[in-house]
């Protein structure tokens, strides 16, 4: 597991917002651009604090980076599909934020596609709740918009 101490003295220590320390190899650390920049700017022997990443999300990022080493395209696609399938919407949203903060390029490409598939055909109310968007329309404004573009609401899933 990622939280276990690495045998290598070259490991990088990452401290999550909830106080968990992860030791990762330089190979894994270098796939996170934010960590890579911090290693260059500071001494890599010190613990790097991650104020916007919790232990669950960092463990999932490390799991992905360690697991994506499949050699065939189909094996990689299968791994990615299984990795994303196991996440709840709340976990996916938090992971997307953590991935953006750490700048994990491969996940930055994969995750928006996954989110797009999950929110396809969802109601406006669902999307507002999921993304934390405040409805600033009056009821009459919203009714008018819904009337003008009624076609956009056809086939929308129930929440």
CSV table of N, CA and C in Angstrom, one decimal:
chain,number,residue,atom,x,y,z
A,1,UNK,N,0.8,-1.2,0.0
A,1,UNK,CA,0.0,0.0,0.0
A,1,UNK,C,0.9,1.2,0.0
A,2,UNK,N,0.4,2.4,-0.5
A,2,UNK,CA,1.2,3.6,-0.7
A,2,UNK,C,1.6,4.2,0.7
A,3,UNK,N,0.9,3.9,1.8
A,3,UNK,CA,1.3,4.6,3.0
A,3,UNK,C,2.5,3.9,3.7
A,4,UNK,N,2.8,2.7,3.3
A,4,UNK,CA,3.9,2.0,3.9
A,4,UNK,C,5.2,2.6,3.5
A,5,UNK,N,6.1,2.6,4.4
A,5,UNK,CA,7.4,3.3,4.1
A,5,UNK,C,8.1,2.6,3.0
A,6,UNK,N,8.7,3.3,2.2
A,6,UNK,CA,9.5,2.8,1.0
A,6,UNK,C,10.8,2.3,1.5
A,7,UNK,N,11.4,1.3,0.9
A,7,UNK,CA,12.7,0.8,1.3
A,7,UNK,C,13.7,1.8,0.8
A,8,UNK,N,13.4,2.6,-0.2
A,8,UNK,CA,14.4,3.5,-0.8
A,8,UNK,C,14.5,4.8,0.1
A,9,UNK,N,15.8,5.2,0.2
A,9,UNK,CA,16.1,6.4,0.9
A,9,UNK,C,15.8,7.6,0.1
A,10,UNK,N,15.5,7.4,-1.2
A,10,UNK,CA,15.1,8.5,-2.1
A,10,UNK,C,13.6,8.8,-2.1
A,11,UNK,N,12.9,8.2,-1.2
A,11,UNK,CA,11.4,8.4,-1.3
A,11,UNK,C,11.1,9.8,-0.8
A,12,UNK,N,10.0,10.3,-1.4
A,12,UNK,CA,9.5,11.7,-1.1
A,12,UNK,C,8.3,11.5,-0.1
A,13,UNK,N,8.3,12.3,1.0
A,13,UNK,CA,7.2,12.3,2.0
A,13,UNK,C,6.2,13.4,1.7
A,14,UNK,N,5.0,12.9,1.6
A,14,UNK,CA,3.9,13.9,1.3
A,14,UNK,C,2.9,13.8,2.5
A,15,UNK,N,2.6,15.0,3.0
A,15,UNK,CA,1.7,15.1,4.2
A,15,UNK,C,0.3,15.7,3.7
A,16,UNK,N,-0.7,14.9,3.9
A,16,UNK,CA,-2.0,15.4,3.4
A,16,UNK,C,-2.7,16.3,4.5
A,17,UNK,N,-3.7,17.0,4.0
A,17,UNK,CA,-4.4,17.9,4.9
A,17,UNK,C,-4.9,17.3,6.2
A,18,UNK,N,-5.2,16.0,6.1
A,18,UNK,CA,-5.7,15.3,7.3
A,18,UNK,C,-4.6,14.6,8.1
A,19,UNK,N,-3.4,14.9,7.8
A,19,UNK,CA,-2.2,14.5,8.6
A,19,UNK,C,-1.6,13.2,8.3
A,20,UNK,N,-2.0,12.5,7.2
A,20,UNK,CA,-1.4,11.3,6.8
A,20,UNK,C,-0.1,11.5,6.0
A,21,UNK,N,0.9,10.7,6.3
A,21,UNK,CA,2.2,10.9,5.6
A,21,UNK,C,2.3,9.7,4.6
A,22,UNK,N,2.5,10.0,3.3
A,22,UNK,CA,2.7,9.0,2.3
A,22,UNK,C,4.2,9.1,1.8
A,23,UNK,N,4.8,8.0,1.7
A,23,UNK,CA,6.2,8.0,1.1
A,23,UNK,C,6.0,7.4,-0.3
A,24,UNK,N,6.5,8.2,-1.3
A,24,UNK,CA,6.4,7.8,-2.7
A,24,UNK,C,7.7,7.8,-3.3
A,25,UNK,N,7.9,7.0,-4.4
A,25,UNK,CA,9.1,7.0,-5.1
A,25,UNK,C,9.2,8.3,-5.9
A,26,UNK,N,10.4,8.7,-6.3
A,26,UNK,CA,10.6,9.8,-7.2
A,26,UNK,C,9.9,9.7,-8.5
A,27,UNK,N,9.8,8.4,-9.0
A,27,UNK,CA,9.0,8.2,-10.2
A,27,UNK,C,7.6,8.6,-10.1
A,28,UNK,N,6.9,8.2,-9.0
A,28,UNK,CA,5.5,8.6,-8.8
A,28,UNK,C,5.4,10.1,-8.5
A,29,UNK,N,6.3,10.6,-7.7
A,29,UNK,CA,6.3,12.1,-7.4
A,29,UNK,C,6.4,12.9,-8.6
A,30,UNK,N,7.3,12.5,-9.5
A,30,UNK,CA,7.5,13.3,-10.7
A,30,UNK,C,6.4,13.3,-11.7
A,31,UNK,N,5.4,12.5,-11.5
A,31,UNK,CA,4.2,12.5,-12.3
A,31,UNK,C,3.2,13.5,-11.8
A,32,UNK,N,3.5,14.1,-10.7
A,32,UNK,CA,2.6,15.2,-10.2
A,32,UNK,C,3.4,16.5,-10.3
A,33,UNK,N,3.0,17.3,-11.2
A,33,UNK,CA,3.8,18.5,-11.6
A,33,UNK,C,3.9,19.4,-10.3
A,34,UNK,N,2.9,19.5,-9.5
A,34,UNK,CA,3.0,20.4,-8.3
A,34,UNK,C,4.1,19.9,-7.4
A,35,UNK,N,4.2,18.6,-7.2
A,35,UNK,CA,5.2,18.0,-6.3
A,35,UNK,C,6.6,18.2,-7.0
A,36,UNK,N,6.6,18.0,-8.3
A,36,UNK,CA,7.9,18.1,-9.0
A,36,UNK,C,8.4,19.6,-8.8
A,37,UNK,N,7.6,20.5,-8.9
A,37,UNK,CA,8.0,21.9,-8.7
A,37,UNK,C,8.4,22.2,-7.3
A,38,UNK,N,7.7,21.6,-6.3
A,38,UNK,CA,8.1,21.8,-4.9
A,38,UNK,C,9.4,21.1,-4.6
A,39,UNK,N,9.7,20.0,-5.2
A,39,UNK,CA,11.0,19.3,-5.0
A,39,UNK,C,12.1,20.2,-5.6
A,40,UNK,N,11.9,20.8,-6.7
A,40,UNK,CA,12.9,21.6,-7.3
A,40,UNK,C,13.2,22.9,-6.5
A,41,UNK,N,12.1,23.4,-5.9
A,41,UNK,CA,12.2,24.7,-5.1
A,41,UNK,C,12.7,24.5,-3.7
A,42,UNK,N,12.5,23.3,-3.1
A,42,UNK,CA,12.9,23.0,-1.8
A,42,UNK,C,13.7,21.7,-1.7
A,43,UNK,N,14.2,21.5,-0.6
A,43,UNK,CA,14.9,20.3,-0.3
A,43,UNK,C,14.0,19.1,-0.3
A,44,UNK,N,14.3,18.1,-1.2
A,44,UNK,CA,13.4,17.0,-1.3
A,44,UNK,C,13.4,16.0,-0.1
A,45,UNK,N,14.3,16.2,0.8
A,45,UNK,CA,14.3,15.4,2.0
A,45,UNK,C,13.3,15.8,3.0
A,46,UNK,N,12.7,17.0,2.9
A,46,UNK,CA,11.7,17.4,3.9
A,46,UNK,C,10.3,16.9,3.4
A,47,UNK,N,9.4,16.9,4.4
A,47,UNK,CA,8.0,16.5,4.1
A,47,UNK,C,7.3,17.6,3.4
A,48,UNK,N,6.7,17.3,2.3
A,48,UNK,CA,5.9,18.2,1.5
A,48,UNK,C,4.5,18.2,1.9
A,49,UNK,N,4.0,19.4,2.4
A,49,UNK,CA,2.6,19.5,2.8
A,49,UNK,C,1.7,19.7,1.6
A,50,UNK,N,0.5,19.1,1.7
A,50,UNK,CA,-0.5,19.2,0.6
A,50,UNK,C,-1.8,19.7,1.3
A,51,UNK,N,-1.9,21.0,1.4
A,51,UNK,CA,-3.0,21.6,2.1
A,51,UNK,C,-4.4,21.4,1.4
A,52,UNK,N,-4.4,21.0,0.2
A,52,UNK,CA,-5.7,20.8,-0.6
A,52,UNK,C,-6.0,19.4,-1.0
A,53,UNK,N,-5.2,18.4,-0.4
A,53,UNK,CA,-5.4,17.0,-0.8
A,53,UNK,C,-5.5,16.2,0.5
A,54,UNK,N,-6.6,15.4,0.6
A,54,UNK,CA,-6.7,14.5,1.7
A,54,UNK,C,-6.2,13.1,1.4
A,55,UNK,N,-6.1,12.3,2.5
A,55,UNK,CA,-5.4,11.0,2.3
A,55,UNK,C,-6.1,10.1,1.3
A,56,UNK,N,-7.5,10.1,1.3
A,56,UNK,CA,-8.2,9.2,0.4
A,56,UNK,C,-7.8,9.6,-1.0
A,57,UNK,N,-7.9,10.9,-1.4
A,57,UNK,CA,-7.6,11.3,-2.7
A,57,UNK,C,-6.2,11.0,-3.1
A,58,UNK,N,-5.2,11.3,-2.2
A,58,UNK,CA,-3.8,11.0,-2.6
A,58,UNK,C,-3.6,9.5,-2.8
A,59,UNK,N,-4.2,8.7,-1.9
A,59,UNK,CA,-4.1,7.2,-2.1
A,59,UNK,C,-4.6,6.8,-3.4
A,60,UNK,N,-5.7,7.4,-3.9
A,60,UNK,CA,-6.3,7.0,-5.2
A,60,UNK,C,-5.4,7.5,-6.3
A,61,UNK,N,-4.8,8.6,-6.2
A,61,UNK,CA,-3.9,9.1,-7.2
A,61,UNK,C,-2.7,8.2,-7.3
A,62,UNK,N,-2.1,7.9,-6.2
A,62,UNK,CA,-0.9,7.0,-6.1
A,62,UNK,C,-1.3,5.6,-6.7
A,63,UNK,N,-2.5,5.1,-6.3
A,63,UNK,CA,-3.0,3.8,-6.9
A,63,UNK,C,-3.0,3.9,-8.4
A,64,UNK,N,-3.6,5.0,-8.9
A,64,UNK,CA,-3.6,5.1,-10.4
A,64,UNK,C,-2.3,5.1,-11.0
A,65,UNK,N,-1.4,6.0,-10.5
A,65,UNK,CA,0.0,6.1,-11.0
A,65,UNK,C,0.7,4.8,-11.0
A,66,UNK,N,0.6,4.0,-9.9
A,66,UNK,CA,1.2,2.7,-9.8
A,66,UNK,C,0.6,1.7,-10.6
A,67,UNK,N,-0.7,1.8,-10.9
A,67,UNK,CA,-1.4,0.7,-11.6
A,67,UNK,C,-1.5,0.9,-13.1
A,68,UNK,N,-1.2,2.0,-13.6
A,68,UNK,CA,-1.4,2.3,-15.0
A,68,UNK,C,-0.2,1.8,-15.9
A,69,UNK,N,0.6,0.9,-15.3
A,69,UNK,CA,1.8,0.5,-16.0
A,69,UNK,C,1.5,-0.7,-17.0
A,70,UNK,N,0.3,-0.9,-17.3
A,70,UNK,CA,-0.1,-2.0,-18.2
A,70,UNK,C,0.6,-1.7,-19.6
A,71,UNK,N,0.9,-2.8,-20.3
A,71,UNK,CA,1.7,-2.7,-21.5
A,71,UNK,C,0.8,-2.5,-22.8
A,72,UNK,N,-0.4,-2.9,-22.7
A,72,UNK,CA,-1.2,-2.8,-23.9
A,72,UNK,C,-2.3,-1.7,-23.7
A,73,UNK,N,-2.7,-1.2,-24.8
A,73,UNK,CA,-3.7,-0.1,-24.8
A,73,UNK,C,-5.0,-0.7,-24.2
A,74,UNK,N,-5.4,-1.9,-24.5
A,74,UNK,CA,-6.7,-2.4,-24.0
A,74,UNK,C,-6.5,-2.7,-22.5
A,75,UNK,N,-5.4,-3.1,-22.0
A,75,UNK,CA,-5.2,-3.3,-20.6
A,75,UNK,C,-5.2,-2.0,-19.8
A,76,UNK,N,-4.7,-0.9,-20.4
A,76,UNK,CA,-4.7,0.4,-19.8
A,76,UNK,C,-6.2,0.9,-19.7
A,77,UNK,N,-6.9,0.8,-20.8
A,77,UNK,CA,-8.3,1.2,-20.8
A,77,UNK,C,-9.1,0.4,-19.8
A,78,UNK,N,-8.9,-0.9,-19.7
A,78,UNK,CA,-9.6,-1.7,-18.7
A,78,UNK,C,-9.3,-1.2,-17.3
A,79,UNK,N,-8.0,-1.0,-17.0
A,79,UNK,CA,-7.6,-0.5,-15.7
A,79,UNK,C,-8.3,0.9,-15.4
A,80,UNK,N,-8.2,1.8,-16.3
A,80,UNK,CA,-8.8,3.1,-16.1
A,80,UNK,C,-10.3,3.0,-15.9
A,81,UNK,N,-11.0,2.2,-16.6
A,81,UNK,CA,-12.4,2.0,-16.5
A,81,UNK,C,-12.8,1.5,-15.1
A,82,UNK,N,-12.0,0.5,-14.7
A,82,UNK,CA,-12.3,-0.1,-13.3
A,82,UNK,C,-12.0,0.9,-12.2
A,83,UNK,N,-10.9,1.7,-12.4
A,83,UNK,CA,-10.5,2.7,-11.4
A,83,UNK,C,-11.6,3.7,-11.3
A,84,UNK,N,-12.1,4.2,-12.3
A,84,UNK,CA,-13.1,5.2,-12.3
A,84,UNK,C,-14.5,4.7,-11.8
A,85,UNK,N,-14.8,3.4,-12.2
A,85,UNK,CA,-16.1,2.8,-11.8
A,85,UNK,C,-16.2,2.7,-10.3
A,86,UNK,N,-15.1,2.5,-9.6
A,86,UNK,CA,-15.2,2.3,-8.2
A,86,UNK,C,-15.4,3.6,-7.3
A,87,UNK,N,-15.5,4.7,-8.0
A,87,UNK,CA,-15.6,6.0,-7.3
A,87,UNK,C,-17.1,6.5,-7.2
A,88,UNK,N,-17.5,7.0,-6.1
A,88,UNK,CA,-18.8,7.6,-6.0
A,88,UNK,C,-18.7,9.0,-6.6
A,89,UNK,N,-19.8,9.6,-6.9
A,89,UNK,CA,-19.8,11.0,-7.4
A,89,UNK,C,-19.1,12.0,-6.5
A,90,UNK,N,-19.3,11.9,-5.2
A,90,UNK,CA,-18.6,12.7,-4.2
A,90,UNK,C,-17.1,12.5,-4.3
A,91,UNK,N,-16.7,11.2,-4.3
A,91,UNK,CA,-15.3,10.9,-4.4
A,91,UNK,C,-14.7,11.4,-5.7
A,92,UNK,N,-15.4,11.3,-6.8
A,92,UNK,CA,-14.9,11.7,-8.1
A,92,UNK,C,-14.7,13.2,-8.1
A,93,UNK,N,-15.6,13.9,-7.5
A,93,UNK,CA,-15.5,15.4,-7.5
A,93,UNK,C,-14.3,15.8,-6.7
A,94,UNK,N,-14.1,15.2,-5.5
A,94,UNK,CA,-13.0,15.6,-4.7
A,94,UNK,C,-11.7,15.2,-5.3
A,95,UNK,N,-11.7,14.0,-6.0
A,95,UNK,CA,-10.5,13.5,-6.7
A,95,UNK,C,-10.1,14.5,-7.8
A,96,UNK,N,-11.1,14.9,-8.5
A,96,UNK,CA,-10.9,15.9,-9.6
A,96,UNK,C,-10.2,17.1,-9.1
A,97,UNK,N,-10.6,17.6,-8.0
A,97,UNK,CA,-10.0,18.8,-7.4
A,97,UNK,C,-8.6,18.5,-7.0
A,98,UNK,N,-8.3,17.4,-6.4
A,98,UNK,CA,-7.0,17.0,-6.0
A,98,UNK,C,-6.1,16.8,-7.2
A,99,UNK,N,-6.6,16.2,-8.2
A,99,UNK,CA,-5.8,16.0,-9.4
A,99,UNK,C,-5.4,17.3,-10.1
A,100,UNK,N,-6.4,18.2,-10.1
A,100,UNK,CA,-6.1,19.6,-10.6
A,100,UNK,C,-5.0,20.3,-9.8
A,101,UNK,N,-5.1,20.2,-8.5
A,101,UNK,CA,-4.1,20.8,-7.6
A,101,UNK,C,-2.7,20.2,-7.9
A,102,UNK,N,-2.7,18.9,-7.9
A,102,UNK,CA,-1.4,18.2,-8.1
A,102,UNK,C,-0.9,18.2,-9.5
A,103,UNK,N,-1.8,18.5,-10.4
A,103,UNK,CA,-1.4,18.5,-11.9
A,103,UNK,C,-0.9,17.2,-12.3
A,104,UNK,N,-1.8,16.2,-12.2
A,104,UNK,CA,-1.5,14.8,-12.7
A,104,UNK,C,-2.0,14.7,-14.1
A,105,UNK,N,-1.2,15.0,-15.1
A,105,UNK,CA,-1.7,15.1,-16.4
A,105,UNK,C,-2.6,14.0,-17.0
A,106,UNK,N,-2.2,12.8,-16.7
A,106,UNK,CA,-2.9,11.6,-17.3
A,106,UNK,C,-4.3,11.6,-16.7
A,107,UNK,N,-4.5,11.9,-15.4
A,107,UNK,CA,-5.8,11.9,-14.7
A,107,UNK,C,-6.5,13.2,-15.1
A,108,UNK,N,-5.8,14.2,-15.4
A,108,UNK,CA,-6.5,15.5,-15.9
A,108,UNK,C,-7.1,15.2,-17.3
A,109,UNK,N,-6.6,14.3,-18.0
A,109,UNK,CA,-7.2,14.0,-19.3
A,109,UNK,C,-8.4,13.0,-19.1
A,110,UNK,N,-8.2,12.0,-18.2
A,110,UNK,CA,-9.2,11.0,-18.0
A,110,UNK,C,-10.4,11.4,-17.3
A,111,UNK,N,-10.2,12.2,-16.2
A,111,UNK,CA,-11.4,12.5,-15.3
A,111,UNK,C,-12.5,13.3,-15.9
A,112,UNK,N,-12.1,14.4,-16.7
A,112,UNK,CA,-13.2,15.2,-17.3
A,112,UNK,C,-14.1,14.3,-18.2
A,113,UNK,N,-13.5,13.4,-18.9
A,113,UNK,CA,-14.3,12.5,-19.7
A,113,UNK,C,-15.3,11.6,-18.9
A,114,UNK,N,-14.8,11.2,-17.8
A,114,UNK,CA,-15.6,10.4,-16.8
A,114,UNK,C,-16.7,11.2,-16.3
A,115,UNK,N,-16.4,12.4,-15.8
A,115,UNK,CA,-17.4,13.3,-15.3
A,115,UNK,C,-18.5,13.6,-16.3
A,116,UNK,N,-18.0,13.9,-17.6
A,116,UNK,CA,-19.0,14.2,-18.7
A,116,UNK,C,-19.9,13.0,-18.9
A,117,UNK,N,-19.4,11.8,-18.8
A,117,UNK,CA,-20.3,10.6,-19.0
A,117,UNK,C,-21.3,10.5,-17.8
A,118,UNK,N,-20.9,10.8,-16.6
A,118,UNK,CA,-21.7,10.7,-15.5
A,118,UNK,C,-22.8,11.8,-15.4
A,119,UNK,N,-22.5,13.0,-15.9
A,119,UNK,CA,-23.5,14.1,-15.8
A,119,UNK,C,-24.4,14.2,-17.1
A,120,UNK,N,-24.1,13.3,-18.1
A,120,UNK,CA,-24.9,13.4,-19.3
A,120,UNK,C,-26.4,13.0,-18.9
A,121,UNK,N,-27.3,13.8,-19.4
A,121,UNK,CA,-28.7,13.7,-19.2
A,121,UNK,C,-29.2,13.9,-17.8
A,122,UNK,N,-28.4,14.6,-17.0
A,122,UNK,CA,-28.8,14.9,-15.6
A,122,UNK,C,-29.5,16.2,-15.6
A,123,UNK,N,-30.4,16.4,-14.6
A,123,UNK,CA,-31.2,17.6,-14.5
A,123,UNK,C,-30.4,18.8,-14.1
A,124,UNK,N,-30.9,20.0,-14.4
A,124,UNK,CA,-30.3,21.2,-13.9
A,124,UNK,C,-30.1,21.2,-12.4
A,125,UNK,N,-31.1,20.7,-11.7
A,125,UNK,CA,-31.0,20.7,-10.2
A,125,UNK,C,-29.8,19.8,-9.8
A,126,UNK,N,-29.7,18.6,-10.4
A,126,UNK,CA,-28.6,17.7,-10.1
A,126,UNK,C,-27.2,18.4,-10.3
A,127,UNK,N,-27.1,19.0,-11.5
A,127,UNK,CA,-25.8,19.7,-11.8
A,127,UNK,C,-25.5,20.8,-10.9
A,128,UNK,N,-26.5,21.6,-10.5
A,128,UNK,CA,-26.3,22.7,-9.6
A,128,UNK,C,-25.8,22.1,-8.2
A,129,UNK,N,-26.4,21.1,-7.8
A,129,UNK,CA,-26.0,20.5,-6.5
A,129,UNK,C,-24.6,19.9,-6.6
A,130,UNK,N,-24.3,19.2,-7.7
A,130,UNK,CA,-23.0,18.5,-7.9
A,130,UNK,C,-21.9,19.5,-7.9
A,131,UNK,N,-22.1,20.6,-8.7
A,131,UNK,CA,-21.0,21.6,-8.9
A,131,UNK,C,-21.1,22.7,-7.9
A,132,UNK,N,-22.1,22.7,-7.0
A,132,UNK,CA,-22.2,23.8,-6.0
A,132,UNK,C,-22.6,25.1,-6.6
A,133,UNK,N,-23.5,25.1,-7.6
A,133,UNK,CA,-23.9,26.3,-8.3
A,133,UNK,C,-25.2,26.8,-7.7
A,134,UNK,N,-25.2,28.1,-7.3
A,134,UNK,CA,-26.3,28.7,-6.7
A,134,UNK,C,-27.3,29.2,-7.8
A,135,UNK,N,-28.5,28.8,-7.7
A,135,UNK,CA,-29.5,29.3,-8.7
A,135,UNK,C,-29.9,30.7,-8.4
A,136,UNK,N,-29.5,31.6,-9.4
A,136,UNK,CA,-29.7,33.0,-9.2
A,136,UNK,C,-30.9,33.5,-10.1
A,137,UNK,N,-31.6,32.5,-10.7
A,137,UNK,CA,-32.8,32.9,-11.5
A,137,UNK,C,-34.0,33.0,-10.5
A,138,UNK,N,-34.9,33.9,-10.8
A,138,UNK,CA,-36.2,33.9,-10.1
A,138,UNK,C,-37.0,32.8,-10.7
A,139,UNK,N,-38.0,32.4,-10.0
A,139,UNK,CA,-38.9,31.3,-10.5
A,139,UNK,C,-39.5,31.6,-11.9
A,140,UNK,N,-39.8,32.9,-12.1
A,140,UNK,CA,-40.4,33.3,-13.4
A,140,UNK,C,-39.4,33.3,-14.5
A,141,UNK,N,-38.1,33.7,-14.2
A,141,UNK,CA,-37.1,33.7,-15.2
A,141,UNK,C,-36.8,32.2,-15.6
A,142,UNK,N,-36.7,31.4,-14.6
A,142,UNK,CA,-36.4,30.0,-14.9
A,142,UNK,C,-37.5,29.3,-15.7
A,143,UNK,N,-38.8,29.6,-15.4
A,143,UNK,CA,-39.9,29.1,-16.1
A,143,UNK,C,-39.8,29.5,-17.6
A,144,UNK,N,-39.5,30.8,-17.8
A,144,UNK,CA,-39.4,31.4,-19.1
A,144,UNK,C,-38.3,30.6,-19.9
A,145,UNK,N,-37.2,30.5,-19.3
A,145,UNK,CA,-36.0,29.8,-20.0
A,145,UNK,C,-36.4,28.3,-20.3
A,146,UNK,N,-37.0,27.6,-19.4
A,146,UNK,CA,-37.5,26.3,-19.6
A,146,UNK,C,-38.5,26.2,-20.7
A,147,UNK,N,-39.3,27.2,-20.9
A,147,UNK,CA,-40.3,27.2,-21.9
A,147,UNK,C,-39.6,27.5,-23.3
A,148,UNK,N,-38.7,28.4,-23.3
A,148,UNK,CA,-38.0,28.8,-24.5
A,148,UNK,C,-37.1,27.6,-25.1
A,149,UNK,N,-36.5,26.9,-24.2
A,149,UNK,CA,-35.6,25.8,-24.7
A,149,UNK,C,-36.1,24.4,-24.1
A,150,UNK,N,-37.4,24.2,-24.2
A,150,UNK,CA,-38.0,23.0,-23.7
A,150,UNK,C,-37.3,21.7,-24.2
A,151,UNK,N,-36.8,21.8,-25.5
A,151,UNK,CA,-36.2,20.6,-26.1
A,151,UNK,C,-34.9,20.2,-25.3
A,152,UNK,N,-34.3,21.1,-24.6
A,152,UNK,CA,-33.1,20.8,-23.8
A,152,UNK,C,-33.4,19.9,-22.6
A,153,UNK,N,-34.6,19.9,-22.2
A,153,UNK,CA,-35.0,19.1,-21.0
A,153,UNK,C,-35.6,17.8,-21.4
A,154,UNK,N,-35.7,17.5,-22.7
A,154,UNK,CA,-36.3,16.2,-23.1
A,154,UNK,C,-35.2,15.1,-22.8
A,155,UNK,N,-35.7,14.0,-22.2
A,155,UNK,CA,-34.8,12.8,-22.0
A,155,UNK,C,-33.9,13.0,-20.8
A,156,UNK,N,-34.1,14.0,-20.0
A,156,UNK,CA,-33.3,14.2,-18.8
A,156,UNK,C,-33.6,13.2,-17.7
A,157,UNK,N,-32.6,12.6,-17.1
A,157,UNK,CA,-32.8,11.6,-16.1
A,157,UNK,C,-33.5,12.2,-14.8
A,158,UNK,N,-34.2,11.4,-14.1
A,158,UNK,CA,-34.8,11.9,-12.8
A,158,UNK,C,-33.6,11.8,-11.8
A,159,UNK,N,-33.7,12.7,-10.9
A,159,UNK,CA,-32.6,12.7,-9.9
A,159,UNK,C,-32.7,11.6,-8.9
